[in-house]
PDB file of C-alpha atoms in Angstrom:
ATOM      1  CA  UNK A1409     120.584-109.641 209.583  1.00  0.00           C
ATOM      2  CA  UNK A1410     121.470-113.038 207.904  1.00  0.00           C
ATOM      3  CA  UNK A1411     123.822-111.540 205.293  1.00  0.00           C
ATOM      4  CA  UNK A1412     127.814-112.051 204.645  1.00  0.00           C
ATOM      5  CA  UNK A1413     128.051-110.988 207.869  1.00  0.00           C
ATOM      6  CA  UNK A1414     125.434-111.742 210.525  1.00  0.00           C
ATOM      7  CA  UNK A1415     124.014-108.963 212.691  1.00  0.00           C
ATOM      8  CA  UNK A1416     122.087-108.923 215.722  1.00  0.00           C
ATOM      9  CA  UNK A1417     120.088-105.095 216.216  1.00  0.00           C
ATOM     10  CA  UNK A1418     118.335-103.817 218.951  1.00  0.00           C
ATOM     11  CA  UNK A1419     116.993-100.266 220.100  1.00  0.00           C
ATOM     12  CA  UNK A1420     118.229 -98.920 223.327  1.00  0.00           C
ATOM     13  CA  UNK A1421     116.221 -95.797 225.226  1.00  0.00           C
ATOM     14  CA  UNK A1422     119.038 -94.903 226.477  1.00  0.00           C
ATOM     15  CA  UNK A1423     122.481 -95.329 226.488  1.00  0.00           C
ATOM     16  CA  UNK A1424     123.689 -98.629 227.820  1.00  0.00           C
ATOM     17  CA  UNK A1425     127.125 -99.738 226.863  1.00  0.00           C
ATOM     18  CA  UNK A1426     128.174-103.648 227.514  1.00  0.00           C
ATOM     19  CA  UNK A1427     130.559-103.276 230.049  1.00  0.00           C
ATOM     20  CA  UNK A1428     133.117-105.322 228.162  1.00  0.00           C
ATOM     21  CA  UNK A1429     133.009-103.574 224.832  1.00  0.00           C
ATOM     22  CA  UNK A1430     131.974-106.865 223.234  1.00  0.00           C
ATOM     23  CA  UNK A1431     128.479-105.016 221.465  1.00  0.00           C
ATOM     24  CA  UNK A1432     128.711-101.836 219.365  1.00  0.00           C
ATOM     25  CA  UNK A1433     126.340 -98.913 220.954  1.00  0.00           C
ATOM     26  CA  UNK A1434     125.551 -96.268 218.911  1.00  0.00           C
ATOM     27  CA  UNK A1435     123.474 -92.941 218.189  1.00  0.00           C
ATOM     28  CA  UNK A1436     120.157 -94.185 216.416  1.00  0.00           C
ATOM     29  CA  UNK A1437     118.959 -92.521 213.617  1.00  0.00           C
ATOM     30  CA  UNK A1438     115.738 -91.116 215.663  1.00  0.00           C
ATOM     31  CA  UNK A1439     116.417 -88.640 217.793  1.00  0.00           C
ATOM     32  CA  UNK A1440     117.128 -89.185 221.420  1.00  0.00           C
ATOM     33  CA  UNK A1441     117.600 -92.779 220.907  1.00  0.00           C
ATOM     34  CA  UNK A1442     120.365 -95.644 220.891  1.00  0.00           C
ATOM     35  CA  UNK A1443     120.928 -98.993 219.397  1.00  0.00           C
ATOM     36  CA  UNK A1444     123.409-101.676 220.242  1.00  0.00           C
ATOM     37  CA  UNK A1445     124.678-104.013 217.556  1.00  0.00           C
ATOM     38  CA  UNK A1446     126.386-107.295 217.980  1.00  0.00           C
ATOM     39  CA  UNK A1447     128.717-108.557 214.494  1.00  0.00           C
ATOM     40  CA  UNK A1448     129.698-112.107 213.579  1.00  0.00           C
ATOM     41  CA  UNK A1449     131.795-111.632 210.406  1.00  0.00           C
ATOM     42  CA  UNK A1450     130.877-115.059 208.314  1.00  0.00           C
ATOM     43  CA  UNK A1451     126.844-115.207 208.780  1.00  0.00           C
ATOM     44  CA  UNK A1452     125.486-116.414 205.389  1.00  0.00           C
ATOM     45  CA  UNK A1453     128.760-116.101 204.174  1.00  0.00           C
ATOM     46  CA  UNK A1454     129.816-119.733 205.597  1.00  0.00           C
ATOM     47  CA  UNK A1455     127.048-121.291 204.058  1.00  0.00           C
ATOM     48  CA  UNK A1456     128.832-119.543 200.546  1.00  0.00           C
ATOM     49  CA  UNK A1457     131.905-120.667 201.093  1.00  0.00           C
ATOM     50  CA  UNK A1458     130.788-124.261 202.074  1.00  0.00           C
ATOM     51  CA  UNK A1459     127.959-124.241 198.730  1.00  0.00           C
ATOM     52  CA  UNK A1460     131.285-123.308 196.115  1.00  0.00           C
ATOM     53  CA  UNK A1461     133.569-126.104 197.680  1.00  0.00           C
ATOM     54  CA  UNK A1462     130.526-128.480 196.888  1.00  0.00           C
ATOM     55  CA  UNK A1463     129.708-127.102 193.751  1.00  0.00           C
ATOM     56  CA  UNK A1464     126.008-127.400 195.161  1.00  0.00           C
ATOM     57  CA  UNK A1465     122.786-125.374 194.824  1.00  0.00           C
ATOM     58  CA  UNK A1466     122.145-123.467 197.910  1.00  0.00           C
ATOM     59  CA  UNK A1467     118.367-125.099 197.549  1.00  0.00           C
ATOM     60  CA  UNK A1468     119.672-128.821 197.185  1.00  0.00           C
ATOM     61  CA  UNK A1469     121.977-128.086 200.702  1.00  0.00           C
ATOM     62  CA  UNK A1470     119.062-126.727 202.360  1.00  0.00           C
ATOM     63  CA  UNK A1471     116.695-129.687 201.344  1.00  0.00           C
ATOM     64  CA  UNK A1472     119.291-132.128 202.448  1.00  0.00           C
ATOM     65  CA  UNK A1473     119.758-130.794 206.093  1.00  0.00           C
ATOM     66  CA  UNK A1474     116.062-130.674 206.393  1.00  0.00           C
ATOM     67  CA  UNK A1475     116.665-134.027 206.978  1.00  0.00           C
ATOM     68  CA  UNK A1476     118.083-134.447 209.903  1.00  0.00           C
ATOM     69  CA  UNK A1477     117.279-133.612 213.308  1.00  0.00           C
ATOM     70  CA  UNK A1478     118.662-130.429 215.434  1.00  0.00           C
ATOM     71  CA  UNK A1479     122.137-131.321 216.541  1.00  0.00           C
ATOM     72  CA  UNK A1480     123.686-132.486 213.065  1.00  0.00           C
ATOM     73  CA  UNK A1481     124.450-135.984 214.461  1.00  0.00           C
ATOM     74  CA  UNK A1482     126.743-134.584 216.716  1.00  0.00           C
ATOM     75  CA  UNK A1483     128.675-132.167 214.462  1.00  0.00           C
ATOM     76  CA  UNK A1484     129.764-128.465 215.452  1.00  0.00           C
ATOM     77  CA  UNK A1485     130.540-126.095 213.153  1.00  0.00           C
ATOM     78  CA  UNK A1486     132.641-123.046 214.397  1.00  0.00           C
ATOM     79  CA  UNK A1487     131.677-119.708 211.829  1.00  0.00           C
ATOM     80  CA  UNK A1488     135.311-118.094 212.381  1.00  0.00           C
ATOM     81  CA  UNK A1489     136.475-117.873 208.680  1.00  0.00           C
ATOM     82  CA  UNK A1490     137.338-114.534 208.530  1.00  0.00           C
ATOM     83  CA  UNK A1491     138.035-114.700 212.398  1.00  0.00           C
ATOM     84  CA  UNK A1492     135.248-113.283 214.759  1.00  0.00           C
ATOM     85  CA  UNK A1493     134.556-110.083 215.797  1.00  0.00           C
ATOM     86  CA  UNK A1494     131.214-110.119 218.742  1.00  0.00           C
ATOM     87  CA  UNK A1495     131.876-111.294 221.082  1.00  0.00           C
ATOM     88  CA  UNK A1496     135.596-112.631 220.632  1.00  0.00           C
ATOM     89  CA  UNK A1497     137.293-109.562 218.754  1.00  0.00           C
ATOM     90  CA  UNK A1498     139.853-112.627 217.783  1.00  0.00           C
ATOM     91  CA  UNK A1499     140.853-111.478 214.298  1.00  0.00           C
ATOM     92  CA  UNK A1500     142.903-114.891 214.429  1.00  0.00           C
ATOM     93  CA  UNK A1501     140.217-116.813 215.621  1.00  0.00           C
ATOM     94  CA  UNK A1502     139.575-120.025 212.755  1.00  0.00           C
ATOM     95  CA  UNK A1503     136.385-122.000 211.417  1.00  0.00           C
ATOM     96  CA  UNK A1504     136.371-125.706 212.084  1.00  0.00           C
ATOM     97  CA  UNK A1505     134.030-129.027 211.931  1.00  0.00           C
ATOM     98  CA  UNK A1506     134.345-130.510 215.183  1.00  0.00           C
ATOM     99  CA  UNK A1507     133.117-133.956 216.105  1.00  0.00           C
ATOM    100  CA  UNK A1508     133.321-135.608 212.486  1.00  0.00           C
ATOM    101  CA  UNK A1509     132.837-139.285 212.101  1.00  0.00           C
ATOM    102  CA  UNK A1510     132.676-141.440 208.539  1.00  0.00           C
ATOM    103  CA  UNK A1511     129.120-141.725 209.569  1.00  0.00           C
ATOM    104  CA  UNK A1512     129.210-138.462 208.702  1.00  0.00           C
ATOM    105  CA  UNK A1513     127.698-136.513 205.232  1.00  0.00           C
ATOM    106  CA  UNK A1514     127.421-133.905 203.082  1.00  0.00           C
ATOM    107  CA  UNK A1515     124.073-133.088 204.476  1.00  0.00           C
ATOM    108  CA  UNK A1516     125.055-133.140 208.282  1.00  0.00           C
ATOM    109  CA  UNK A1517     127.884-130.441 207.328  1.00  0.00           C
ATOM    110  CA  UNK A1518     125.290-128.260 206.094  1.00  0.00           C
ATOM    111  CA  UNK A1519     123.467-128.469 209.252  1.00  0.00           C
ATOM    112  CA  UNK A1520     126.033-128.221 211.154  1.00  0.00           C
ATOM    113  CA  UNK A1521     126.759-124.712 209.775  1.00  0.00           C
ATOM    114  CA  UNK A1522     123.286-123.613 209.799  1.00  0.00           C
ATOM    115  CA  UNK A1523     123.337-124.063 213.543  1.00  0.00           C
ATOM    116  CA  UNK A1524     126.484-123.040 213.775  1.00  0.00           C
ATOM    117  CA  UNK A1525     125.628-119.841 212.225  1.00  0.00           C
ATOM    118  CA  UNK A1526     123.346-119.573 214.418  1.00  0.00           C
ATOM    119  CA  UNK A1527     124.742-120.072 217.642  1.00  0.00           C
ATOM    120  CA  UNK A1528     126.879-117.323 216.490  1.00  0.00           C
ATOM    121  CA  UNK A1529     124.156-115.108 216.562  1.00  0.00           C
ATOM    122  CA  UNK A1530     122.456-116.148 219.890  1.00  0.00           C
ATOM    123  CA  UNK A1531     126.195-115.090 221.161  1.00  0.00           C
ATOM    124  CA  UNK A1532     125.395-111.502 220.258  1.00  0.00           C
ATOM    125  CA  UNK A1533     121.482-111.803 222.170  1.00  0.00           C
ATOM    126  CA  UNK A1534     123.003-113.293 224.887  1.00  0.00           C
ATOM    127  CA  UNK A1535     125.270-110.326 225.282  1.00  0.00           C
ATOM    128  CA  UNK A1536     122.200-107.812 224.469  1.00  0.00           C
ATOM    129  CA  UNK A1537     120.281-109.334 227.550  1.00  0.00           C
ATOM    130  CA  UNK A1538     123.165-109.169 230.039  1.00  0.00           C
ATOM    131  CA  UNK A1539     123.490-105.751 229.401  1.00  0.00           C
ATOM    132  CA  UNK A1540     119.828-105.363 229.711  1.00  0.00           C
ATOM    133  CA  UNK A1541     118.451-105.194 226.659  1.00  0.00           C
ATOM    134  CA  UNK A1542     114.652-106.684 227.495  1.00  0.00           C
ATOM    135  CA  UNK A1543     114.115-110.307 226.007  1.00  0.00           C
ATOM    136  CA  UNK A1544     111.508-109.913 222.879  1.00  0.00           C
ATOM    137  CA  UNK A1545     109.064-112.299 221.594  1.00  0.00           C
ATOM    138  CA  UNK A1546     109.793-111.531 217.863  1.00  0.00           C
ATOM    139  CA  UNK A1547     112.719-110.703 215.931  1.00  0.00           C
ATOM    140  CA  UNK A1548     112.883-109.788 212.291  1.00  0.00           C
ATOM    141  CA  UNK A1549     114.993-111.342 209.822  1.00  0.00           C
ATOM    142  CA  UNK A1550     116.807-109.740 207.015  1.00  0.00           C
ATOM    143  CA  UNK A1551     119.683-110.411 204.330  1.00  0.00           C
ATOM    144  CA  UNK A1552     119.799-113.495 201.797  1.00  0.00           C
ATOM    145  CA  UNK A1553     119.828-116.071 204.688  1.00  0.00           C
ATOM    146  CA  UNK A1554     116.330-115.215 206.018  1.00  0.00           C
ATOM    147  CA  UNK A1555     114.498-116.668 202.608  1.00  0.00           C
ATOM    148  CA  UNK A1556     115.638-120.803 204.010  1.00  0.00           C
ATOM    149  CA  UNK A1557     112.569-121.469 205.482  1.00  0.00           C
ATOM    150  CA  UNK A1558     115.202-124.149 207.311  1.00  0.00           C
ATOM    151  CA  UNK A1559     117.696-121.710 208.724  1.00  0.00           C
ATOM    152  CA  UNK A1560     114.458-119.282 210.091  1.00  0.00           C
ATOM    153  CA  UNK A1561     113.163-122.236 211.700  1.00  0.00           C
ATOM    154  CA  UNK A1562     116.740-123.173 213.575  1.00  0.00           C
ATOM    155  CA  UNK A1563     117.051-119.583 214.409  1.00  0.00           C
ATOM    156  CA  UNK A1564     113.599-119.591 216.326  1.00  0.00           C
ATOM    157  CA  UNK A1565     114.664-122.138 218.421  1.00  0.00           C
ATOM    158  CA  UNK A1566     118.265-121.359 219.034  1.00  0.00           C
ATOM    159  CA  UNK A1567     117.272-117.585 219.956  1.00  0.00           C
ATOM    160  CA  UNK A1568     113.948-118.715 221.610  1.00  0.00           C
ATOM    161  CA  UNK A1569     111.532-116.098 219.823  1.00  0.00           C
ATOM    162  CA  UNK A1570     109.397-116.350 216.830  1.00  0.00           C
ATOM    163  CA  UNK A1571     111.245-114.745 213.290  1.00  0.00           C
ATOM    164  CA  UNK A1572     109.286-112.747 210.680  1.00  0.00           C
ATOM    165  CA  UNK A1573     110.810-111.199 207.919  1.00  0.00           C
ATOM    166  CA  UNK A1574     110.046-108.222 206.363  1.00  0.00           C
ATOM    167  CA  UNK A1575     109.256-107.394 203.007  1.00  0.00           C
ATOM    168  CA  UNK A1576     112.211-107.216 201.451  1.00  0.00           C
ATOM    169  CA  UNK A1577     115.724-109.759 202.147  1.00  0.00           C
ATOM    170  CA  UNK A1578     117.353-106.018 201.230  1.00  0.00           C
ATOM    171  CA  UNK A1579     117.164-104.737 204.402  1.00  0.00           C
ATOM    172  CA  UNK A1580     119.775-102.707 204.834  1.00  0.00           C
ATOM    173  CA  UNK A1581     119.635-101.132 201.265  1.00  0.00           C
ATOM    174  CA  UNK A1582     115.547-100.546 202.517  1.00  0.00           C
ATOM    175  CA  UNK A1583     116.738 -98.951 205.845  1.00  0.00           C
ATOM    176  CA  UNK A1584     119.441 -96.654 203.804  1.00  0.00           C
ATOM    177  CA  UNK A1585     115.869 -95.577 201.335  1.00  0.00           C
ATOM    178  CA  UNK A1586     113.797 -95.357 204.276  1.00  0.00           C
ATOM    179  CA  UNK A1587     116.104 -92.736 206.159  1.00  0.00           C
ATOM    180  CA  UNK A1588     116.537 -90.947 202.220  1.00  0.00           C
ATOM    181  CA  UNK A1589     112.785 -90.608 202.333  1.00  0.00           C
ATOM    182  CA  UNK A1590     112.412 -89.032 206.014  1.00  0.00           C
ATOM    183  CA  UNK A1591     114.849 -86.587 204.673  1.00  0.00           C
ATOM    184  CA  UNK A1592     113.471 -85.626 201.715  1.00  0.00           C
ATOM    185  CA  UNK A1593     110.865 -84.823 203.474  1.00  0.00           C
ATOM    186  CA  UNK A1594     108.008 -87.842 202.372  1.00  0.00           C
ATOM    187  CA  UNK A1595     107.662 -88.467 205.732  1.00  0.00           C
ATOM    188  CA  UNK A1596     107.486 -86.845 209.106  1.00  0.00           C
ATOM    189  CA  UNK A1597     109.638 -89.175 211.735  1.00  0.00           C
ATOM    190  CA  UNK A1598     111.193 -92.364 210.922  1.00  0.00           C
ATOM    191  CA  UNK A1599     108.522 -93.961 213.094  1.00  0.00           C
ATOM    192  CA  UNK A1600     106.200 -93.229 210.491  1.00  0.00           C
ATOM    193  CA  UNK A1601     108.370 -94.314 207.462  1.00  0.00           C
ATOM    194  CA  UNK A1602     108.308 -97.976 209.273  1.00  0.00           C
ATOM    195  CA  UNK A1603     104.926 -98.199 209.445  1.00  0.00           C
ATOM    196  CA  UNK A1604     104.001 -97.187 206.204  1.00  0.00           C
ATOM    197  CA  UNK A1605     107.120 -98.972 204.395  1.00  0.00           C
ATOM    198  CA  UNK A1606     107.264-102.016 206.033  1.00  0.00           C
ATOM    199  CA  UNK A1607     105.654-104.985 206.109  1.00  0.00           C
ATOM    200  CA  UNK A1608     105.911-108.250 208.010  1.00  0.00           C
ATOM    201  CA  UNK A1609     105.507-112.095 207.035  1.00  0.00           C
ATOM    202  CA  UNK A1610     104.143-114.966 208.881  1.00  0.00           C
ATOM    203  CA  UNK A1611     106.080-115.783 211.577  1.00  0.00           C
ATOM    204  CA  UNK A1612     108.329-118.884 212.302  1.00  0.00           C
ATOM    205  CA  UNK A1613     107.714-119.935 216.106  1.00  0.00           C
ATOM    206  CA  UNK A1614     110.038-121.876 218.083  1.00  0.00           C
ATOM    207  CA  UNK A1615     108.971-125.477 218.045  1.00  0.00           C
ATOM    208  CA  UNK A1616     109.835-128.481 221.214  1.00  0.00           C
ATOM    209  CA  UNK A1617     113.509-128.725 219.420  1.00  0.00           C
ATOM    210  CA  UNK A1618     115.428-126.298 222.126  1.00  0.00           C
ATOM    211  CA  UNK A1619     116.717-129.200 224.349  1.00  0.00           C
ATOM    212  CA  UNK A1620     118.914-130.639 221.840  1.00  0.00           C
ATOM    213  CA  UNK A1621     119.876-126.824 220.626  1.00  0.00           C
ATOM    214  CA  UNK A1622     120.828-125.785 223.972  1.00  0.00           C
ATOM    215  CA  UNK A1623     123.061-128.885 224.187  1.00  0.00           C
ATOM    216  CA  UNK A1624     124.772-128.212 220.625  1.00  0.00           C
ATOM    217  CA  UNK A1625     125.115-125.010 222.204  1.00  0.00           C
ATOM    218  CA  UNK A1626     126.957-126.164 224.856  1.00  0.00           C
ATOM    219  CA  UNK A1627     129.523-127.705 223.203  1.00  0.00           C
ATOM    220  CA  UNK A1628     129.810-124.804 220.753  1.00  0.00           C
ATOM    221  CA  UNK A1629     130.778-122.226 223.976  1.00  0.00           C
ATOM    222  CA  UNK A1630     133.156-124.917 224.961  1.00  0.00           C
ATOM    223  CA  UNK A1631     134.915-124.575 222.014  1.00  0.00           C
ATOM    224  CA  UNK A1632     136.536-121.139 221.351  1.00  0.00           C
ATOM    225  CA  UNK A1633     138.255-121.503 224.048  1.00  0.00           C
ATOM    226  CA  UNK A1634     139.484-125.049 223.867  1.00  0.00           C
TER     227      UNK A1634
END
């Protein structure tokens, strides 16, 4: 989910807790079943605080930082306005531009917190597969943040697996009416709500861009705790 916040979802058959506590696990809405959640708490929301203090269009920002190649000329952005929750639970923890030159533009900020966001994210899937969550080929996008062509396209290659949204950038208002509908009784299992509700877009695969991501990368696990 690429909304205010920025969540990273996956369903567990069973229960399996991250041994540091870093990931939420918690009872899943179908029966039997488990889901573990990693939270970064300024997802989309960095790219709304950096739009009002440029007084830009989200849509001019985005076609700027199309620009420029993956990296943002060396910039790192860290998402930590509102300090960080997975997998730092720092609630003092504070955004920053790191590696700013007078080189430097409005543009390369922007893709510096597009990646950033994003690296934010990967933080959460790195945790999922450690605790064994198995690696996926596809992951669907939701929230505002999943309609920037752009930011899908940084996301494939930062988390290494084609995105696809899903019919609606609503998603958790859609989950909340699918659930409503399984218990009104419209439909039998919540299996079957998903497969008749929703629907899936083309898919954004990861292009030859993740050397340079997994170097930005790098330097953005460096920096917390710097």
């Amino acid at each position: 989910v690429l909304g205010t916040s920025g969540v990273v979802f996956a369903v567990l058959p069973d229960y399996r807790p991250e041994a540091a506590g870093r990931l939420h696990t918690f009872c899943h809405a179908v029966p039997g079943a488990w889901h573990a959640m990693g939270v970064m708490l300024s997802a989309a929301g960095s790219l709304g605080w950096f739009r009002r203090i440029c007084d830009a269009p989200l849509d001019a920002l985005d076609d700027e930082a199309a620009e420029w190649d993956p990296g943002a000329e060396g910039i790192t952005f860290l998402p930590y306005l509102a300090g960080e929750r997975t997998p730092h639970a720092d609630p003092l923890a504070r955004g920053a531009f790191v590696g700013l030159t007078v080189l430097h533009g409005r543009a390369h900020l922007t893709r510096a917190v597009l990646e950033g966001v994003a690296f934010g994210l990967r933080d959460s899937l790195e945790l999922m597969r450690a605790a064994g969550v198995p690696p996926t080929s596809q992951i669907r996008a939701t929230g505002g943040g999943s309609r920037s062509a752009l930011w899908r396209r940084i996301l494939a290659d930062v988390l290494d697996a084609a995105i696809v949204t899903t019919s609606t950038a609503e998603g958790a208002a859609q989950g909340a009416a699918t659930l409503a509908a399984v218990g009104a009784g419209w439909f039998d299992t919540v299996q079957d709500a998903c497969r008749r509700l929703v629907r899936i877009g083309d898919p954004t695969e990861p292009s030859d861009d993740a050397d340079p991501y997994a170097r930005a990368y790098a330097r953005y696990r460096d920096l917390y705790p710097a």
